[in-house]
Short mmCIF file of C-alpha atoms in Angstrom, two decimals:
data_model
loop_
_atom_site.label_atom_id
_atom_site.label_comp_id
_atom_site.label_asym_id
_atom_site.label_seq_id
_atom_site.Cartn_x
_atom_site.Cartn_y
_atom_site.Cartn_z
CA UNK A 1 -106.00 -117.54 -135.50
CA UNK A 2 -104.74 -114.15 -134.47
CA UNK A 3 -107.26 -111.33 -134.27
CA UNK A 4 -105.49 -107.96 -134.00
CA UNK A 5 -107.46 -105.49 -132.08
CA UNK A 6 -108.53 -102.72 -133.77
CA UNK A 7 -107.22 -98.93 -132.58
CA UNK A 8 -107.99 -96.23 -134.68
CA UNK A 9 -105.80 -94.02 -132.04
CA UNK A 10 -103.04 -95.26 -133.53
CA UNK A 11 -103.02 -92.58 -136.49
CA UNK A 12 -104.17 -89.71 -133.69
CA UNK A 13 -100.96 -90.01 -131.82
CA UNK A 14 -99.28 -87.00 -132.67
CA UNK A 15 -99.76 -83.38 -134.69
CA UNK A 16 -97.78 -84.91 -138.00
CA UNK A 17 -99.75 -88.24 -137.94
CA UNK A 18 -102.82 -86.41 -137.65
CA UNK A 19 -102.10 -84.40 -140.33
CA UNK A 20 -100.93 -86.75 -142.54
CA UNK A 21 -104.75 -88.32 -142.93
CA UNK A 22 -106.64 -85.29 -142.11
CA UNK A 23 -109.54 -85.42 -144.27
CA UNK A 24 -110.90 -81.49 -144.52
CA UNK A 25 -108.93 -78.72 -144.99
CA UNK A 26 -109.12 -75.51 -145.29
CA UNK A 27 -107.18 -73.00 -147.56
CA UNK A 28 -107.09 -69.12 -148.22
CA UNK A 29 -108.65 -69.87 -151.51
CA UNK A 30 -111.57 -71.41 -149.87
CA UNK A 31 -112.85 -67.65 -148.06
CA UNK A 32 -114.63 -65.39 -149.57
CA UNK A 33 -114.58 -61.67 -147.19
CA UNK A 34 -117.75 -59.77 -146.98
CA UNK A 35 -117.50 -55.86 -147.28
CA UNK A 36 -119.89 -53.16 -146.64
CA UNK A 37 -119.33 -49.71 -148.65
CA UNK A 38 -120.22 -46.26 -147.89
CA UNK A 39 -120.36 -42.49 -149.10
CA UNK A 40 -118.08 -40.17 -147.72
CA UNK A 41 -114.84 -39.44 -147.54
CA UNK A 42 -111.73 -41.32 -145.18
CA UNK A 43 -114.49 -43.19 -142.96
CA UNK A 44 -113.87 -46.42 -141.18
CA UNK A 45 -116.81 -46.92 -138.74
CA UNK A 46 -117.15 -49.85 -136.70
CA UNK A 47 -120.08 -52.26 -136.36
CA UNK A 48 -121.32 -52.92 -132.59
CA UNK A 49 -122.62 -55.77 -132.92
CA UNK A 50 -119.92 -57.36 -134.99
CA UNK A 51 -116.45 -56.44 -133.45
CA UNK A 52 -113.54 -55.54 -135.45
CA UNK A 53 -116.19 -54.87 -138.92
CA UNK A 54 -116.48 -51.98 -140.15
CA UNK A 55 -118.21 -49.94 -142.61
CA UNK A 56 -115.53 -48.54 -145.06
CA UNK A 57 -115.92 -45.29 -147.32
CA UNK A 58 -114.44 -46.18 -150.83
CA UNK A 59 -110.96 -44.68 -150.62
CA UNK A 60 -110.48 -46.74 -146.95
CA UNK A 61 -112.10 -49.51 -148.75
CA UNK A 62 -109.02 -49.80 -151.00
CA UNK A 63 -106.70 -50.11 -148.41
CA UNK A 64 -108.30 -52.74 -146.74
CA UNK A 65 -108.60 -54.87 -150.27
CA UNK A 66 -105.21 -54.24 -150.35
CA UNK A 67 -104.52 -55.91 -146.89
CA UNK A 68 -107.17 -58.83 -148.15
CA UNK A 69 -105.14 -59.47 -151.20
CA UNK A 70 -101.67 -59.54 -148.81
CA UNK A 71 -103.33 -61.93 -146.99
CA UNK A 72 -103.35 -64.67 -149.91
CA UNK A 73 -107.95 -63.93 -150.07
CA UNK A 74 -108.95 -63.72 -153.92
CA UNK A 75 -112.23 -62.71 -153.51
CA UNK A 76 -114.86 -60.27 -151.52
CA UNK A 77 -118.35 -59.68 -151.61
CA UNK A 78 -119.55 -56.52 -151.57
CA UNK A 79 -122.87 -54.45 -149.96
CA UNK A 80 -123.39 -51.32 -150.46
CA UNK A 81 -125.15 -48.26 -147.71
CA UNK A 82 -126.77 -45.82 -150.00
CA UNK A 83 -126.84 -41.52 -148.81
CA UNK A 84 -130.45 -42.08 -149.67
CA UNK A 85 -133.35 -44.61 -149.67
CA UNK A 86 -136.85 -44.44 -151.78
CA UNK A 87 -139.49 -46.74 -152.14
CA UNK A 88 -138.25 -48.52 -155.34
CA UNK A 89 -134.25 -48.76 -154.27
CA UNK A 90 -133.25 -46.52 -157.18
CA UNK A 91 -130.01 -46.01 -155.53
CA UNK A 92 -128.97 -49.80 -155.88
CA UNK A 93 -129.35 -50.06 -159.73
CA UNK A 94 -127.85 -46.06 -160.64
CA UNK A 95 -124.87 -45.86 -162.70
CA UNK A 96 -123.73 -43.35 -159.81
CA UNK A 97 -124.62 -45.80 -156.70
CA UNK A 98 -122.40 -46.78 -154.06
CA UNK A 99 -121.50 -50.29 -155.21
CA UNK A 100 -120.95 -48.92 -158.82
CA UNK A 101 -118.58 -46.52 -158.14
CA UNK A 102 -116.62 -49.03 -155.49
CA UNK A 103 -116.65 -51.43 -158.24
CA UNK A 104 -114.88 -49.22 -160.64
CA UNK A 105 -112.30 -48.00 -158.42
CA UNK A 106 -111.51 -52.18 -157.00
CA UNK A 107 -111.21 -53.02 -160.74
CA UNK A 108 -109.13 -49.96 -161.19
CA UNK A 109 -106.97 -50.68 -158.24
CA UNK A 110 -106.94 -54.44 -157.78
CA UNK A 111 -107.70 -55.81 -161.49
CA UNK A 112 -107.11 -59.07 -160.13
CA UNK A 113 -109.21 -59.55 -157.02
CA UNK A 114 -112.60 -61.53 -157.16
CA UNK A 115 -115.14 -59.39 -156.91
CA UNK A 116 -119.19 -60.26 -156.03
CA UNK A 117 -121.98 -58.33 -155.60
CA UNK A 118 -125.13 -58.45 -153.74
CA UNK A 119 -127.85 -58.32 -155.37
CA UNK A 120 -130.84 -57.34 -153.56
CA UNK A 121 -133.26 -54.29 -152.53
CA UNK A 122 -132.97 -54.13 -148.82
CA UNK A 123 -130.19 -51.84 -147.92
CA UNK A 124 -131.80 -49.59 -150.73
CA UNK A 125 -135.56 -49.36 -149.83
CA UNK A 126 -137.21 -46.84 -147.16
CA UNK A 127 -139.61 -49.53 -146.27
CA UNK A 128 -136.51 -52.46 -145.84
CA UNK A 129 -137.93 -55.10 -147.96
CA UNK A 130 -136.05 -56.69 -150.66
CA UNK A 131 -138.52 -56.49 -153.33
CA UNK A 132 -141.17 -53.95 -154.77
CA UNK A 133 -144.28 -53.34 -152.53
CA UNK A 134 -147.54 -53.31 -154.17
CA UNK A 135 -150.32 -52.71 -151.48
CA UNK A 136 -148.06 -54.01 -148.32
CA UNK A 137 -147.36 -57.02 -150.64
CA UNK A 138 -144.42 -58.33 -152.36
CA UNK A 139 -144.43 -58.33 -155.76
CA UNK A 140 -142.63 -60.70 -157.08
CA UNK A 141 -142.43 -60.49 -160.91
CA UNK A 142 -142.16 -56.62 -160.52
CA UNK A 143 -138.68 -57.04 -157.88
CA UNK A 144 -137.28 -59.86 -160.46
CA UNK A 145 -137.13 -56.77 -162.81
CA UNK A 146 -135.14 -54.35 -160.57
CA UNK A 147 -133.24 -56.85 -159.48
CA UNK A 148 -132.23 -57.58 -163.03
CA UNK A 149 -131.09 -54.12 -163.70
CA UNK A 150 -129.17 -54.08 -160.21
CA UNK A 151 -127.26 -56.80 -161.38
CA UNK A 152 -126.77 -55.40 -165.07
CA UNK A 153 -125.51 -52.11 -163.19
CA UNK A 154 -123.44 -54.28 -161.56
CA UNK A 155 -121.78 -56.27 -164.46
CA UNK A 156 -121.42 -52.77 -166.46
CA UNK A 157 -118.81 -51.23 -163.97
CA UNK A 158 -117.16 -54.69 -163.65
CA UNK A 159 -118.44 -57.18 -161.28
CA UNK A 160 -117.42 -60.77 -161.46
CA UNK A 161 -120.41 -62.48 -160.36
CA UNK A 162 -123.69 -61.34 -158.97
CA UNK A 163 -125.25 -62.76 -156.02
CA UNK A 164 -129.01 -62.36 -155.76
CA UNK A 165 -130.14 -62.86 -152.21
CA UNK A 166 -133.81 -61.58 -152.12
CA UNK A 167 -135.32 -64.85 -152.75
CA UNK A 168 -137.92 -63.97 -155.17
CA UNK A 169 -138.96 -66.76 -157.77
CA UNK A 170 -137.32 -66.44 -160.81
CA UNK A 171 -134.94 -64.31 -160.02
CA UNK A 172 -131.77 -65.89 -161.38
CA UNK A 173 -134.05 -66.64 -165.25
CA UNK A 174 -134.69 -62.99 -165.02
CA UNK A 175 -131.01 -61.83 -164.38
CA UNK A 176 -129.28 -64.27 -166.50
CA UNK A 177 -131.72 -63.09 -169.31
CA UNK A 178 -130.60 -59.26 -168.97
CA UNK A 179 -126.99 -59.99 -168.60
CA UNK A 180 -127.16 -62.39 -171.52
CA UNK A 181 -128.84 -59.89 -173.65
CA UNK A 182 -126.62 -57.06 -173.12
CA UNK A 183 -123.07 -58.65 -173.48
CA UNK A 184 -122.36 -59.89 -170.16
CA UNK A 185 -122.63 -63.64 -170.16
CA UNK A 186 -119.64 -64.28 -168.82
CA UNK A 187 -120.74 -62.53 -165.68
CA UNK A 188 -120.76 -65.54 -163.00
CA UNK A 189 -124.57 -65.79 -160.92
CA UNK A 190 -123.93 -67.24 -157.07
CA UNK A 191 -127.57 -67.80 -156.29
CA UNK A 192 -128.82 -67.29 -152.97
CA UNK A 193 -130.44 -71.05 -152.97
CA UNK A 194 -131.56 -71.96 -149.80
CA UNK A 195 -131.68 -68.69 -147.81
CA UNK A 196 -133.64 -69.32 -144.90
CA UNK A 197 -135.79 -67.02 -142.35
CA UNK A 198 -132.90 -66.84 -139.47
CA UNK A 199 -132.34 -65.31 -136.35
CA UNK A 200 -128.56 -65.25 -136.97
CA UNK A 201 -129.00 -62.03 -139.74
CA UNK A 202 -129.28 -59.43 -136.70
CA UNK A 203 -125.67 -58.34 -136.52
CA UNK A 204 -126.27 -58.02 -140.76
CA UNK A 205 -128.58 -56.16 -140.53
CA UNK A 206 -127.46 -53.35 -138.05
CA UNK A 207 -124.20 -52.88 -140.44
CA UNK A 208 -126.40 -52.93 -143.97
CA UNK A 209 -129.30 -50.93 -141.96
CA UNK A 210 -131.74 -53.32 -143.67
CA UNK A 211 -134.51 -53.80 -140.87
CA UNK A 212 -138.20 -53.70 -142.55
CA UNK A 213 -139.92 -51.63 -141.83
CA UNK A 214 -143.07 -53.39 -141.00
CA UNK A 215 -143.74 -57.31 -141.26
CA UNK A 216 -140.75 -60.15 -141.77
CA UNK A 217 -139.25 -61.27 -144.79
CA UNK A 218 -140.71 -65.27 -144.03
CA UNK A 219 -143.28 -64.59 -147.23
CA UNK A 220 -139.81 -64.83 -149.07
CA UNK A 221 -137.04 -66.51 -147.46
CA UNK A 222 -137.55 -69.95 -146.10
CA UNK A 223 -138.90 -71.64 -143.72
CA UNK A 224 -135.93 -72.72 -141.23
CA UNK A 225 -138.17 -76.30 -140.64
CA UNK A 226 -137.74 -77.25 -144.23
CA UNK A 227 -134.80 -79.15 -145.49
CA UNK A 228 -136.60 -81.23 -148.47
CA UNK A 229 -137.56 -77.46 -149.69
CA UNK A 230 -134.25 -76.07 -150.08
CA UNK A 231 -133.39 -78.90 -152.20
CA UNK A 232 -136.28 -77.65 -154.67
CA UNK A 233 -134.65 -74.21 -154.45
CA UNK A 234 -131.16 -75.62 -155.44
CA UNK A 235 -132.71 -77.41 -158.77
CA UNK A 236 -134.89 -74.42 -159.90
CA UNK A 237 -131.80 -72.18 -159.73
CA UNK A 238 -129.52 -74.47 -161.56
CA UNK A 239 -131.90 -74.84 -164.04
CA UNK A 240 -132.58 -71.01 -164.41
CA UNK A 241 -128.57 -70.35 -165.15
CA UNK A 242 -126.78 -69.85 -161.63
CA UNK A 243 -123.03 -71.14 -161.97
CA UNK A 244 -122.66 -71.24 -157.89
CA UNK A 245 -125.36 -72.43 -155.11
CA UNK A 246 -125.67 -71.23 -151.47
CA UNK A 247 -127.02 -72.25 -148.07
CA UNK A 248 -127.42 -69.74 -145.90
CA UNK A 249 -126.64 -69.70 -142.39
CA UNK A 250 -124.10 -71.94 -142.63
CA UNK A 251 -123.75 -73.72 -139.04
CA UNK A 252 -127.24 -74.48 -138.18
CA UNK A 253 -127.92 -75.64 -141.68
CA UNK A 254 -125.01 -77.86 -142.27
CA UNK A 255 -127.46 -81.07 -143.03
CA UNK A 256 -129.01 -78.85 -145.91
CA UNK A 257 -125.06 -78.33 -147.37
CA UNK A 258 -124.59 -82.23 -147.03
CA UNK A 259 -128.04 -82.69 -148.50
CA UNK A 260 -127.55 -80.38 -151.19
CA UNK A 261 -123.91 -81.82 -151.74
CA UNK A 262 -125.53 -85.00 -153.10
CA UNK A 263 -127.32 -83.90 -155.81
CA UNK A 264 -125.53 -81.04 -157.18
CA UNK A 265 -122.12 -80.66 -158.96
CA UNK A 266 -121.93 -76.79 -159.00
CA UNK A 267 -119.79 -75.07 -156.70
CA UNK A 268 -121.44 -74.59 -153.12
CA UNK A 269 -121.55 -71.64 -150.79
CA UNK A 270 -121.91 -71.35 -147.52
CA UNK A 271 -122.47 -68.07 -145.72
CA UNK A 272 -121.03 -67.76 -142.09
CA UNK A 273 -123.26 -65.76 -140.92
CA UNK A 274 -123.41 -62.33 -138.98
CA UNK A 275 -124.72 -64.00 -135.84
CA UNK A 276 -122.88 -66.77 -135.96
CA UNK A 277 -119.88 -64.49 -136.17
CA UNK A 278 -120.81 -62.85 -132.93
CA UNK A 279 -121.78 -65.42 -130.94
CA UNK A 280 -117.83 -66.90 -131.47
CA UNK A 281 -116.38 -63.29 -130.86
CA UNK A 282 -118.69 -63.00 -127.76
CA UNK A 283 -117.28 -66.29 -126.26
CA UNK A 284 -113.81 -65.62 -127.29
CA UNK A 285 -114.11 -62.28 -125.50
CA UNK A 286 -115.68 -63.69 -122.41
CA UNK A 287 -113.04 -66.40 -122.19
CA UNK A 288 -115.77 -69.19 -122.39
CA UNK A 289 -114.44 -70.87 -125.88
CA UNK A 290 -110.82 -71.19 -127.15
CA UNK A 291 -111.55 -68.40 -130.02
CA UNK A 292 -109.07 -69.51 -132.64
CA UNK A 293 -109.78 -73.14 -132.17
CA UNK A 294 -113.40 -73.01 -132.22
CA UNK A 295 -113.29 -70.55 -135.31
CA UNK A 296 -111.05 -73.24 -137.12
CA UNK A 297 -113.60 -75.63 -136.17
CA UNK A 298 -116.56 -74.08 -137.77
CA UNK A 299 -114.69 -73.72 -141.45
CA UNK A 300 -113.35 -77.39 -140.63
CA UNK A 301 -117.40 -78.39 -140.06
CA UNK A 302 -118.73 -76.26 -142.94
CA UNK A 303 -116.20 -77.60 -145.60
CA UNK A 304 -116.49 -81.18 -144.00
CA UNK A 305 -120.97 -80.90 -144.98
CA UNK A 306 -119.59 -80.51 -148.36
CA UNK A 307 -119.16 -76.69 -149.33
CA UNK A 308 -116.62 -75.54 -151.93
CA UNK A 309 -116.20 -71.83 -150.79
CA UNK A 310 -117.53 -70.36 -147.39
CA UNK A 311 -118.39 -66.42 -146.95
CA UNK A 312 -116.91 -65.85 -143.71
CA UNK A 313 -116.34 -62.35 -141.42
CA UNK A 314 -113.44 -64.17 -140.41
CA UNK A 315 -111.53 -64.04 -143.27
CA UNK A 316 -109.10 -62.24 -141.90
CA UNK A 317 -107.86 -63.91 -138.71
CA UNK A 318 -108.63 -67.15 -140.90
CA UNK A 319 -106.12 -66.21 -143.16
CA UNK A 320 -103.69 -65.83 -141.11
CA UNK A 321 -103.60 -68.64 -138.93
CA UNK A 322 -103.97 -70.61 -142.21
CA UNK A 323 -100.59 -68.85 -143.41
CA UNK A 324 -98.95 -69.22 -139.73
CA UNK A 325 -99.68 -73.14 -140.12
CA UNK A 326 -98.83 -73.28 -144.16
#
């Protein structure tokens, strides 16, 4: 009897053969481009700490969502930099904010084009906290609320779907409730899930200008040990109405997408982070990694854990290598 041996190499020989049985792929239909917004008038200022970002005023804005769209990416998410903070973030939920008045000029302009919001307090507050603070302490029920009416703001000068990152409980029953009762339930929720305590937000939050002020935000966001946890998270947000979960970071939590992958059926979202971002663009720079190759790599890895969609800064470049191979 005849045993053939078995080589796997075989199918690895060249480019086309790998190809043909390549089992992850990523497409422009996949990314999801993060934006940050701010007042004024014909600004583009660049982030330090996260080369070739920027902050855009709305009118430059536009022209770079028209470049996005070129570029075969449906959808962006959007953060806003208010002219002015207060304790309460009334700037994020005013029918004059930042992110409202984007909003209606993107729908204007690009009718088409995905469009998500962030959802959250940070970027809005003088103290840098992404809820309401009742003596130093986050008050949960009482940031559910004004996160609700962010999101309703939101929805009202045409969002497609809301993203609520602060990671207070109940925060998706609260904002599907609102939206619900005031004619918007077909206004999408991507819940911030699984949004852990991370060292990879510091680029982030240079570009938002969302340090706190005093303390962490590990009351609120989790606990990067847990993995069993975030699983918890996932379920409670289904069940309060979100129609999209996330995990973010992406790359250092890529068991918790895998994990989640296995017991949920709702799209999944992974969030390349700010840091992770930089740490690729730093070695690229310094000639230490192949840059394109090891970006590839990353989507390749965070698509092959099991996300659907991945919020990446390199949407981009991504795009067009994916077009330059397509």
């Amino acid at each position: 009897m005849y045993y053939p041996k078995l080589r796997l190499r075989r199918l690895r020989r060249t480019e086309k053969l790998r190809g043909l049985i390549r089992e992850t792929r990523v497409s422009v239909n996949d990314i999801i481009y993060p934006l940050f917004v701010i007042e004024g008038d014909n600004l583009k200022m660049p982030i330090s700490a996260m080369p070739d970002q920027f902050r855009f005023s709305i009118d430059l804005l536009l022209e770079e969502i028209g470049q996005v769209e070129k570029a075969g990416i449906h959808a962006i998410i959007l953060f806003g930099l208010p002219k002015e903070k207060d304790a309460i973030g009334s700037q994020a939920y005013a029918i004059d904010g930042i992110i409202q008045r984007a909003l209606r000029s993107i729908k204007k302009t690009f009718p088409d084009i995905v469009v998500i919001t962030d959802v959250c307090l940070c970027e809005y507050t003088d103290h840098g906290h992404c809820g309401f603070i009742r003596d130093n302490q986050i008050d949960n029920d009482e940031s559910t609320k004004l996160l609700a009416e962010i999101a309703l703001s939101h929805a009202q000068a045409g969002a497609d779907i809301v993203a609520p990152s602060a990671m207070m409980d109940g925060q998706v029953a609260e904002i599907r409730k609102k939206l619900d009762e005031n004619g918007f339930q077909e206004t999408g929720i991507m819940a911030y899930s699984a949004k852990f305590s991370s060292a990879f937000y510091g680029p982030f939050r240079e570009a938002a200008d969302s340090c706190p002020k005093f303390g962490d935000r590990k009351s609120y966001q989790m606990d990067m040990a847990n993995g069993r946890e975030a699983l918890r998270e996932v379920e409670l947000d289904i069940a309060e109405g979100a129609d999209m979960v996330m995990i973010k970071p992406a790359l250092p939590f890529l068991d918790v997408i895998y994990r989640v992958r296995q017991i949920c059926h709702c799209p999944i979202v992974a969030y390349n982070v700010s840091g992770e971002y930089a740490i690729i663009k730093a070695g690229g720079s310094a000639n230490w990694i192949d840059y394109k190759e090891a970006m590839l790599e990353c989507m390749i890895c965070i698509k092959r854990a099991g996300a659907d969609l991945i919020i990446t800064y390199f949407a981009k470049e991504l795009a067009k290598y994916l077009n330059e191979v397509e």
